[in-house]
PDB file of C-alpha atoms in Angstrom:
ATOM      1  CA  MET B   1      39.762 -35.064  -9.412  1.00 53.00           C
ATOM      2  CA  LYS B   2      40.682 -31.707  -9.618  1.00 53.00           C
ATOM      3  CA  PHE B   3      40.690 -32.017 -13.746  1.00 49.00           C
ATOM      4  CA  ALA B   4      37.622 -33.343 -13.391  1.00 50.00           C
ATOM      5  CA  LEU B   5      35.951 -30.572 -11.226  1.00 47.00           C
ATOM      6  CA  LEU B   6      37.251 -27.803 -13.585  1.00 45.00           C
ATOM      7  CA  LEU B   7      36.039 -29.981 -16.399  1.00 43.00           C
ATOM      8  CA  ILE B   8      32.501 -29.672 -15.242  1.00 45.00           C
ATOM      9  CA  LEU B   9      32.942 -26.056 -13.950  1.00 43.00           C
ATOM     10  CA  PHE B  10      34.000 -25.456 -17.528  1.00 41.00           C
ATOM     11  CA  SER B  11      31.292 -27.226 -18.730  1.00 42.00           C
ATOM     12  CA  SER B  12      28.340 -25.427 -16.761  1.00 44.00           C
ATOM     13  CA  GLN B  13      29.643 -21.777 -17.326  1.00 43.00           C
ATOM     14  CA  ALA B  14      29.725 -22.757 -21.342  1.00 42.00           C
ATOM     15  CA  LEU B  15      26.339 -23.648 -21.232  1.00 60.00           C
ATOM     16  CA  ALA B  16      24.968 -20.446 -19.246  1.00 72.00           C
ATOM     17  CA  MET B  17      23.190 -18.766 -21.897  1.00 89.00           C
ATOM     18  CA  ARG B  18      23.251 -14.718 -22.181  1.00 96.00           C
ATOM     19  CA  VAL B  19      19.423 -13.863 -22.760  1.00 98.00           C
ATOM     20  CA  VAL B  20      17.966 -10.227 -23.117  1.00 97.00           C
ATOM     21  CA  SER B  21      13.968 -10.337 -22.128  1.00 97.00           C
ATOM     22  CA  THR B  22      11.308  -8.098 -23.621  1.00 95.00           C
ATOM     23  CA  SER B  23       8.665  -8.572 -21.385  1.00 95.00           C
ATOM     24  CA  PRO B  24       7.785  -9.575 -17.665  1.00 96.00           C
ATOM     25  CA  ALA B  25       6.145 -12.841 -18.255  1.00 96.00           C
ATOM     26  CA  ILE B  26       9.407 -14.093 -20.365  1.00 97.00           C
ATOM     27  CA  SER B  27      11.759 -12.973 -17.503  1.00 97.00           C
ATOM     28  CA  GLU B  28       9.264 -14.973 -14.879  1.00 97.00           C
ATOM     29  CA  MET B  29       9.351 -17.896 -17.113  1.00 97.00           C
ATOM     30  CA  VAL B  30      12.841 -18.037 -17.626  1.00 97.00           C
ATOM     31  CA  SER B  31      13.322 -17.194 -13.535  1.00 96.00           C
ATOM     32  CA  ARG B  32      10.836 -19.673 -12.908  1.00 95.00           C
ATOM     33  CA  LEU B  33      13.181 -22.615 -14.589  1.00 95.00           C
ATOM     34  CA  GLY B  34      16.037 -21.993 -12.353  1.00 94.00           C
ATOM     35  CA  ALA B  35      17.817 -19.596 -15.116  1.00 95.00           C
ATOM     36  CA  GLU B  36      17.467 -16.319 -13.890  1.00 96.00           C
ATOM     37  CA  LYS B  37      21.286 -15.804 -13.680  1.00 96.00           C
ATOM     38  CA  TYR B  38      20.956 -16.234 -17.609  1.00 97.00           C
ATOM     39  CA  LEU B  39      19.299 -12.770 -18.101  1.00 98.00           C
ATOM     40  CA  VAL B  40      21.767 -10.258 -19.035  1.00 98.00           C
ATOM     41  CA  GLY B  41      18.922  -7.739 -20.123  1.00 97.00           C
ATOM     42  CA  VAL B  42      16.006  -7.158 -19.357  1.00 97.00           C
ATOM     43  CA  THR B  43      12.722  -4.121 -19.599  1.00 96.00           C
ATOM     44  CA  PRO B  44      12.460  -1.708 -16.511  1.00 95.00           C
ATOM     45  CA  TYR B  45       9.089  -3.839 -15.747  1.00 95.00           C
ATOM     46  CA  CYS B  46      10.340  -7.177 -15.083  1.00 96.00           C
ATOM     47  CA  LEU B  47      10.453  -8.018 -11.668  1.00 96.00           C
ATOM     48  CA  ASP B  48      12.624 -10.983 -11.882  1.00 96.00           C
ATOM     49  CA  GLY B  49      16.252 -10.551 -13.415  1.00 94.00           C
ATOM     50  CA  LEU B  50      16.869  -7.240 -11.588  1.00 92.00           C
ATOM     51  CA  ASN B  51      20.658  -7.407 -11.451  1.00 93.00           C
ATOM     52  CA  ALA B  52      20.292  -7.489 -15.274  1.00 96.00           C
ATOM     53  CA  SER B  53      20.939  -4.376 -17.426  1.00 97.00           C
ATOM     54  CA  LYS B  54      18.034  -2.261 -18.409  1.00 97.00           C
ATOM     55  CA  VAL B  55      17.142  -2.454 -22.313  1.00 96.00           C
ATOM     56  CA  GLY B  56      14.335  -0.546 -22.773  1.00 95.00           C
ATOM     57  CA  THR B  57      11.122  -2.368 -24.157  1.00 91.00           C
ATOM     58  CA  ALA B  58       9.894  -4.283 -27.084  1.00 87.00           C
ATOM     59  CA  LEU B  59       8.499  -1.056 -28.331  1.00 88.00           C
ATOM     60  CA  GLN B  60      11.034   1.036 -27.581  1.00 91.00           C
ATOM     61  CA  LEU B  61      14.569  -1.420 -27.617  1.00 94.00           C
ATOM     62  CA  ASP B  62      17.827   0.183 -27.091  1.00 95.00           C
ATOM     63  CA  PHE B  63      19.455  -1.711 -29.535  1.00 95.00           C
ATOM     64  CA  GLU B  64      22.840  -0.218 -28.887  1.00 96.00           C
ATOM     65  CA  LYS B  65      22.704  -1.691 -25.239  1.00 96.00           C
ATOM     66  CA  VAL B  66      21.227  -5.166 -26.641  1.00 96.00           C
ATOM     67  CA  VAL B  67      24.325  -5.500 -29.058  1.00 96.00           C
ATOM     68  CA  SER B  68      26.817  -4.281 -25.582  1.00 97.00           C
ATOM     69  CA  LEU B  69      25.682  -7.492 -23.821  1.00 96.00           C
ATOM     70  CA  LYS B  70      26.855  -9.849 -26.429  1.00 96.00           C
ATOM     71  CA  PRO B  71      23.504 -12.229 -26.054  1.00 96.00           C
ATOM     72  CA  ASP B  72      23.038 -15.330 -27.164  1.00 97.00           C
ATOM     73  CA  LEU B  73      19.275 -15.287 -27.205  1.00 97.00           C
ATOM     74  CA  ILE B  74      16.882 -12.663 -27.392  1.00 97.00           C
ATOM     75  CA  ILE B  75      13.067 -13.504 -26.476  1.00 97.00           C
ATOM     76  CA  LEU B  76      10.181 -11.482 -27.747  1.00 95.00           C
ATOM     77  CA  GLN B  77       6.491 -12.078 -27.615  1.00 93.00           C
ATOM     78  CA  GLU B  78       4.418 -12.702 -30.686  1.00 88.00           C
ATOM     79  CA  ASN B  79       2.878  -8.934 -30.535  1.00 79.00           C
ATOM     80  CA  SER B  80       6.166  -7.433 -31.171  1.00 74.00           C
ATOM     81  CA  PRO B  81       6.750  -4.726 -33.284  1.00 72.00           C
ATOM     82  CA  GLY B  82       8.224  -5.956 -36.958  1.00 76.00           C
ATOM     83  CA  LYS B  83      10.476  -3.431 -36.526  1.00 84.00           C
ATOM     84  CA  THR B  84      12.377  -4.881 -33.600  1.00 88.00           C
ATOM     85  CA  SER B  85      12.777  -8.448 -34.985  1.00 87.00           C
ATOM     86  CA  ALA B  86      13.846  -6.850 -38.303  1.00 90.00           C
ATOM     87  CA  VAL B  87      16.859  -4.576 -36.672  1.00 92.00           C
ATOM     88  CA  LEU B  88      17.869  -7.469 -34.568  1.00 92.00           C
ATOM     89  CA  SER B  89      17.867  -9.746 -37.250  1.00 90.00           C
ATOM     90  CA  LYS B  90      19.863  -7.378 -39.339  1.00 93.00           C
ATOM     91  CA  LEU B  91      22.164  -6.985 -36.390  1.00 94.00           C
ATOM     92  CA  GLY B  92      22.956 -10.772 -36.407  1.00 94.00           C
ATOM     93  CA  LEU B  93      21.258 -11.487 -33.621  1.00 94.00           C
ATOM     94  CA  LYS B  94      19.438 -14.535 -32.568  1.00 95.00           C
ATOM     95  CA  THR B  95      15.607 -14.490 -31.548  1.00 95.00           C
ATOM     96  CA  LEU B  96      12.929 -16.430 -30.147  1.00 95.00           C
ATOM     97  CA  VAL B  97       9.364 -15.324 -30.750  1.00 94.00           C
ATOM     98  CA  VAL B  98       6.374 -16.363 -27.910  1.00 96.00           C
ATOM     99  CA  LYS B  99       2.621 -16.326 -27.800  1.00 94.00           C
ATOM    100  CA  ILE B 100       1.114 -15.558 -24.683  1.00 94.00           C
ATOM    101  CA  VAL B 101      -2.657 -14.754 -25.375  1.00 90.00           C
ATOM    102  CA  THR B 102      -4.498 -18.073 -24.009  1.00 92.00           C
ATOM    103  CA  LEU B 103      -3.256 -20.566 -21.197  1.00 94.00           C
ATOM    104  CA  ASP B 104      -2.060 -23.290 -23.635  1.00 94.00           C
ATOM    105  CA  ASP B 105      -0.037 -20.398 -25.380  1.00 95.00           C
ATOM    106  CA  LEU B 106       1.688 -19.836 -21.839  1.00 96.00           C
ATOM    107  CA  PHE B 107       2.441 -23.231 -21.610  1.00 96.00           C
ATOM    108  CA  ALA B 108       3.708 -24.004 -25.132  1.00 96.00           C
ATOM    109  CA  SER B 109       6.174 -20.696 -25.003  1.00 97.00           C
ATOM    110  CA  TRP B 110       7.205 -21.870 -21.341  1.00 97.00           C
ATOM    111  CA  LYS B 111       8.277 -25.369 -22.746  1.00 97.00           C
ATOM    112  CA  LYS B 112       9.885 -23.722 -26.040  1.00 97.00           C
ATOM    113  CA  ILE B 113      11.882 -21.710 -23.904  1.00 97.00           C
ATOM    114  CA  ALA B 114      12.755 -24.415 -21.703  1.00 97.00           C
ATOM    115  CA  SER B 115      13.950 -26.459 -24.478  1.00 96.00           C
ATOM    116  CA  HIS B 116      15.805 -23.307 -26.191  1.00 95.00           C
ATOM    117  CA  LEU B 117      17.750 -23.006 -22.998  1.00 95.00           C
ATOM    118  CA  LYS B 118      18.052 -26.597 -22.344  1.00 94.00           C
ATOM    119  CA  LEU B 119      16.482 -26.513 -19.051  1.00 94.00           C
ATOM    120  CA  ASP B 120      14.247 -28.854 -17.267  1.00 93.00           C
ATOM    121  CA  SER B 121      10.421 -28.634 -17.982  1.00 91.00           C
ATOM    122  CA  ALA B 122       9.124 -30.736 -14.873  1.00 92.00           C
ATOM    123  CA  GLN B 123       8.010 -27.355 -13.276  1.00 91.00           C
ATOM    124  CA  ILE B 124       5.496 -26.618 -16.333  1.00 95.00           C
ATOM    125  CA  GLU B 125       4.068 -29.960 -15.976  1.00 94.00           C
ATOM    126  CA  LYS B 126       3.593 -29.628 -12.692  1.00 94.00           C
ATOM    127  CA  LEU B 127       1.711 -26.293 -12.581  1.00 94.00           C
ATOM    128  CA  LYS B 128      -0.139 -27.882 -15.625  1.00 94.00           C
ATOM    129  CA  LYS B 129      -1.761 -30.520 -13.387  1.00 93.00           C
ATOM    130  CA  GLU B 130      -2.953 -27.845 -10.472  1.00 92.00           C
ATOM    131  CA  ILE B 131      -5.335 -26.689 -13.118  1.00 93.00           C
ATOM    132  CA  ILE B 132      -8.463 -28.616 -12.057  1.00 88.00           C
ATOM    133  CA  PRO B 133     -11.933 -27.901 -12.072  1.00 88.00           C
ATOM    134  CA  THR B 134     -13.578 -26.476  -8.713  1.00 80.00           C
ATOM    135  CA  LYS B 135     -17.196 -26.666  -7.946  1.00 76.00           C
ATOM    136  CA  THR B 136     -17.954 -23.272  -5.991  1.00 74.00           C
ATOM    137  CA  ILE B 137     -16.924 -20.798  -8.458  1.00 88.00           C
ATOM    138  CA  ARG B 138     -19.501 -21.258 -10.997  1.00 90.00           C
ATOM    139  CA  ARG B 139     -19.578 -17.903 -12.652  1.00 93.00           C
ATOM    140  CA  VAL B 140     -17.018 -15.675 -12.310  1.00 95.00           C
ATOM    141  CA  LEU B 141     -16.064 -12.117 -13.920  1.00 96.00           C
ATOM    142  CA  PHE B 142     -12.926 -10.743 -13.434  1.00 96.00           C
ATOM    143  CA  LYS B 143     -12.690  -6.533 -12.738  1.00 95.00           C
ATOM    144  CA  LEU B 144      -8.849  -4.665 -13.278  1.00 93.00           C
ATOM    145  CA  GLY B 145      -9.885  -1.395 -13.020  1.00 88.00           C
ATOM    146  CA  GLY B 146     -12.244   1.695 -13.576  1.00 86.00           C
ATOM    147  CA  ALA B 147     -13.534   4.668 -11.285  1.00 85.00           C
ATOM    148  CA  PRO B 148     -14.729   3.964  -7.547  1.00 83.00           C
ATOM    149  CA  GLU B 149     -18.612   3.842  -7.921  1.00 81.00           C
ATOM    150  CA  GLN B 150     -18.897   5.014 -11.431  1.00 87.00           C
ATOM    151  CA  SER B 151     -17.511   2.300 -13.476  1.00 90.00           C
ATOM    152  CA  ALA B 152     -15.719  -1.185 -13.518  1.00 91.00           C
ATOM    153  CA  MET B 153     -13.457  -2.443 -15.871  1.00 94.00           C
ATOM    154  CA  ILE B 154     -13.594  -5.868 -16.772  1.00 95.00           C
ATOM    155  CA  ALA B 155     -11.904  -8.278 -18.731  1.00 95.00           C
ATOM    156  CA  GLY B 156     -13.271  -9.684 -21.669  1.00 95.00           C
ATOM    157  CA  VAL B 157     -14.332 -13.409 -22.731  1.00 96.00           C
ATOM    158  CA  ASP B 158     -11.418 -13.395 -25.172  1.00 94.00           C
ATOM    159  CA  SER B 159      -8.735 -12.403 -22.225  1.00 94.00           C
ATOM    160  CA  PHE B 160      -6.048 -14.956 -20.281  1.00 95.00           C
ATOM    161  CA  TYR B 161      -8.210 -13.985 -16.842  1.00 95.00           C
ATOM    162  CA  ALA B 162     -11.160 -15.431 -19.006  1.00 96.00           C
ATOM    163  CA  ASP B 163      -9.074 -18.793 -20.607  1.00 96.00           C
ATOM    164  CA  LEU B 164      -7.743 -19.404 -17.254  1.00 96.00           C
ATOM    165  CA  ALA B 165     -11.581 -19.386 -15.366  1.00 95.00           C
ATOM    166  CA  THR B 166     -13.230 -21.651 -17.459  1.00 95.00           C
ATOM    167  CA  SER B 167     -10.214 -23.901 -17.446  1.00 95.00           C
ATOM    168  CA  LEU B 168     -11.039 -24.078 -13.626  1.00 94.00           C
ATOM    169  CA  GLY B 169     -14.200 -24.861 -13.971  1.00 93.00           C
ATOM    170  CA  SER B 170     -15.818 -21.673 -14.444  1.00 94.00           C
ATOM    171  CA  ILE B 171     -18.935 -19.962 -16.821  1.00 94.00           C
ATOM    172  CA  TYR B 172     -16.936 -16.176 -17.487  1.00 96.00           C
ATOM    173  CA  ALA B 173     -19.965 -13.866 -17.197  1.00 95.00           C
ATOM    174  CA  THR B 174     -19.597 -11.689 -20.120  1.00 94.00           C
ATOM    175  CA  LYS B 175     -19.391 -12.654 -24.042  1.00 95.00           C
ATOM    176  CA  SER B 176     -18.014  -9.395 -24.327  1.00 94.00           C
ATOM    177  CA  LYS B 177     -14.193  -9.008 -25.872  1.00 95.00           C
ATOM    178  CA  GLY B 178     -11.710  -6.859 -24.758  1.00 94.00           C
ATOM    179  CA  TRP B 179     -11.492  -4.451 -21.830  1.00 95.00           C
ATOM    180  CA  PRO B 180     -15.207  -2.929 -21.450  1.00 94.00           C
ATOM    181  CA  ASN B 181     -15.761  -0.251 -18.948  1.00 93.00           C
ATOM    182  CA  LEU B 182     -19.188  -0.816 -17.519  1.00 92.00           C
ATOM    183  CA  SER B 183     -21.546   1.155 -15.507  1.00 91.00           C
ATOM    184  CA  ALA B 184     -22.978  -0.228 -12.506  1.00 88.00           C
ATOM    185  CA  GLU B 185     -26.076  -0.848 -14.163  1.00 89.00           C
ATOM    186  CA  GLU B 186     -24.175  -3.033 -17.043  1.00 90.00           C
ATOM    187  CA  LEU B 187     -22.389  -4.831 -14.475  1.00 88.00           C
ATOM    188  CA  ILE B 188     -25.838  -6.076 -12.851  1.00 87.00           C
ATOM    189  CA  THR B 189     -26.920  -7.401 -15.668  1.00 90.00           C
ATOM    190  CA  LEU B 190     -24.269  -9.715 -16.230  1.00 90.00           C
ATOM    191  CA  ILE B 191     -24.036 -11.304 -12.499  1.00 87.00           C
ATOM    192  CA  ASP B 192     -26.382 -13.412 -10.641  1.00 87.00           C
ATOM    193  CA  SER B 193     -26.502 -15.439  -6.930  1.00 85.00           C
ATOM    194  CA  ASP B 194     -23.898 -17.679  -8.661  1.00 87.00           C
ATOM    195  CA  THR B 195     -21.846 -14.878  -9.759  1.00 91.00           C
ATOM    196  CA  THR B 196     -18.011 -14.039  -8.312  1.00 93.00           C
ATOM    197  CA  ILE B 197     -15.756 -10.803  -9.173  1.00 94.00           C
ATOM    198  CA  ILE B 198     -12.482 -11.155  -8.707  1.00 95.00           C
ATOM    199  CA  GLU B 199     -11.301  -7.686  -8.266  1.00 95.00           C
ATOM    200  CA  VAL B 200      -7.280  -7.684  -9.243  1.00 94.00           C
ATOM    201  CA  ALA B 201      -5.220  -4.888  -8.474  1.00 94.00           C
ATOM    202  CA  THR B 202      -1.218  -4.718  -8.331  1.00 93.00           C
ATOM    203  CA  HIS B 203      -1.549  -2.994  -4.753  1.00 93.00           C
ATOM    204  CA  GLN B 204      -3.789  -3.026  -2.247  1.00 93.00           C
ATOM    205  CA  ASP B 205      -4.374   0.731  -2.016  1.00 91.00           C
ATOM    206  CA  ARG B 206      -5.587   0.111  -5.270  1.00 91.00           C
ATOM    207  CA  LEU B 207      -8.643  -2.157  -4.409  1.00 93.00           C
ATOM    208  CA  TRP B 208     -12.153  -0.743  -3.717  1.00 92.00           C
ATOM    209  CA  SER B 209     -13.452  -0.218  -0.542  1.00 92.00           C
ATOM    210  CA  SER B 210     -16.361  -2.493   1.101  1.00 90.00           C
ATOM    211  CA  ALA B 211     -18.326   0.661   0.697  1.00 91.00           C
ATOM    212  CA  GLN B 212     -17.501   1.329  -2.632  1.00 91.00           C
ATOM    213  CA  TRP B 213     -18.633  -2.139  -3.526  1.00 90.00           C
ATOM    214  CA  LYS B 214     -21.688  -1.697  -1.556  1.00 88.00           C
ATOM    215  CA  LYS B 215     -22.367   1.903  -3.260  1.00 88.00           C
ATOM    216  CA  PHE B 216     -21.679   0.055  -6.905  1.00 88.00           C
ATOM    217  CA  CYS B 217     -23.015  -3.040  -6.825  1.00 88.00           C
ATOM    218  CA  PRO B 218     -24.723  -4.004  -3.209  1.00 87.00           C
ATOM    219  CA  LYS B 219     -25.343  -7.633  -4.341  1.00 82.00           C
ATOM    220  CA  CYS B 220     -22.082  -8.418  -5.940  1.00 86.00           C
ATOM    221  CA  THR B 221     -19.883 -10.926  -4.364  1.00 89.00           C
ATOM    222  CA  VAL B 222     -16.265 -10.033  -4.352  1.00 92.00           C
ATOM    223  CA  LEU B 223     -12.858 -11.627  -3.810  1.00 93.00           C
ATOM    224  CA  SER B 224      -9.801  -9.731  -4.125  1.00 92.00           C
ATOM    225  CA  TRP B 225      -6.416 -10.557  -5.656  1.00 93.00           C
ATOM    226  CA  VAL B 226      -3.646  -8.452  -4.728  1.00 94.00           C
ATOM    227  CA  ASP B 227      -0.105  -9.034  -6.625  1.00 94.00           C
ATOM    228  CA  ALA B 228       2.508  -7.363  -8.283  1.00 93.00           C
ATOM    229  CA  ARG B 229       2.779  -9.736 -11.010  1.00 94.00           C
ATOM    230  CA  ALA B 230      -1.535  -9.354 -11.681  1.00 92.00           C
ATOM    231  CA  ALA B 231      -0.486  -7.014 -14.427  1.00 88.00           C
ATOM    232  CA  TYR B 232       0.443  -9.740 -17.205  1.00 92.00           C
ATOM    233  CA  PRO B 233      -0.158 -13.499 -17.807  1.00 93.00           C
ATOM    234  CA  GLY B 234       2.558 -15.694 -16.316  1.00 94.00           C
ATOM    235  CA  PRO B 235       3.135 -18.586 -14.421  1.00 96.00           C
ATOM    236  CA  SER B 236       2.760 -16.708 -10.755  1.00 95.00           C
ATOM    237  CA  MET B 237      -0.535 -15.474 -12.174  1.00 95.00           C
ATOM    238  CA  VAL B 238      -2.104 -18.886 -12.952  1.00 95.00           C
ATOM    239  CA  SER B 239      -0.418 -20.271  -9.264  1.00 95.00           C
ATOM    240  CA  SER B 240      -2.347 -17.347  -7.914  1.00 94.00           C
ATOM    241  CA  ILE B 241      -5.721 -17.726  -9.341  1.00 94.00           C
ATOM    242  CA  VAL B 242      -5.520 -21.706  -8.760  1.00 93.00           C
ATOM    243  CA  LYS B 243      -4.903 -21.099  -4.821  1.00 92.00           C
ATOM    244  CA  LEU B 244      -7.895 -18.742  -4.556  1.00 91.00           C
ATOM    245  CA  TYR B 245     -10.167 -21.185  -6.549  1.00 89.00           C
ATOM    246  CA  GLN B 246      -8.422 -23.964  -4.090  1.00 86.00           C
ATOM    247  CA  LYS B 247      -9.456 -21.706  -1.368  1.00 84.00           C
ATOM    248  CA  HIS B 248     -13.045 -21.141  -2.336  1.00 78.00           C
ATOM    249  CA  GLY B 249     -13.825 -24.751  -3.970  1.00 61.00           C
ATOM    250  CA  GLU B 250     -13.081 -28.566  -3.758  1.00 50.00           C
ATOM    251  CA  PRO B 251     -11.819 -30.577  -7.222  1.00 48.00           C
ATOM    252  CA  GLN B 252     -15.013 -31.733  -8.936  1.00 45.00           C
TER     253      GLN B 252
END
């Protein structure tokens, strides 16, 4: 009996991988798979793996630190500098590159990570099934910043925010790409009575006040979403926006 228990313990330890994550989204995906303990290196901006060593960012990776951690796998995002991948390859370190641009990318990359770490992907499928179109948020626009009463920075139609919104049944209210900074006059041309603006912030004190909104765009319908993880595409962003939609609309 004791031998069997020791064998199980040894096997689980042998299977545990040492992972270095180079982005908050990657760290979150690993953590949500129940493998936060696998993270031995993360960036200073990661909200998961807080006990792991800080290894810099994909732009400025501390290669010496990474090597010292003896990782089994280093996970990079597709937009990481080619130099980073080249140096890691030269050092003989195993890397996994994932793409996180669209909603489909997120789920595909999450499953890819689960597969490499030999982890159950049931949670991924569960979240996918929660993405159900709603009736009441017919047109939507995500506002991410700007100068109060002067301009509003919005997420373009090619953003993860817009992709998630259209997957939830909304029409995205702009055809502009990137992160346009709009004046009040420009914003007003994009909205109608069916349009909801979702104001995104990582901290409560970064939201505009009702007085500032009233002065900038009196006819705007605004919902607020405050979350420390709102700054990057990840499972938590999907969960939070799905809940926001569920709160304001019933499934079709």
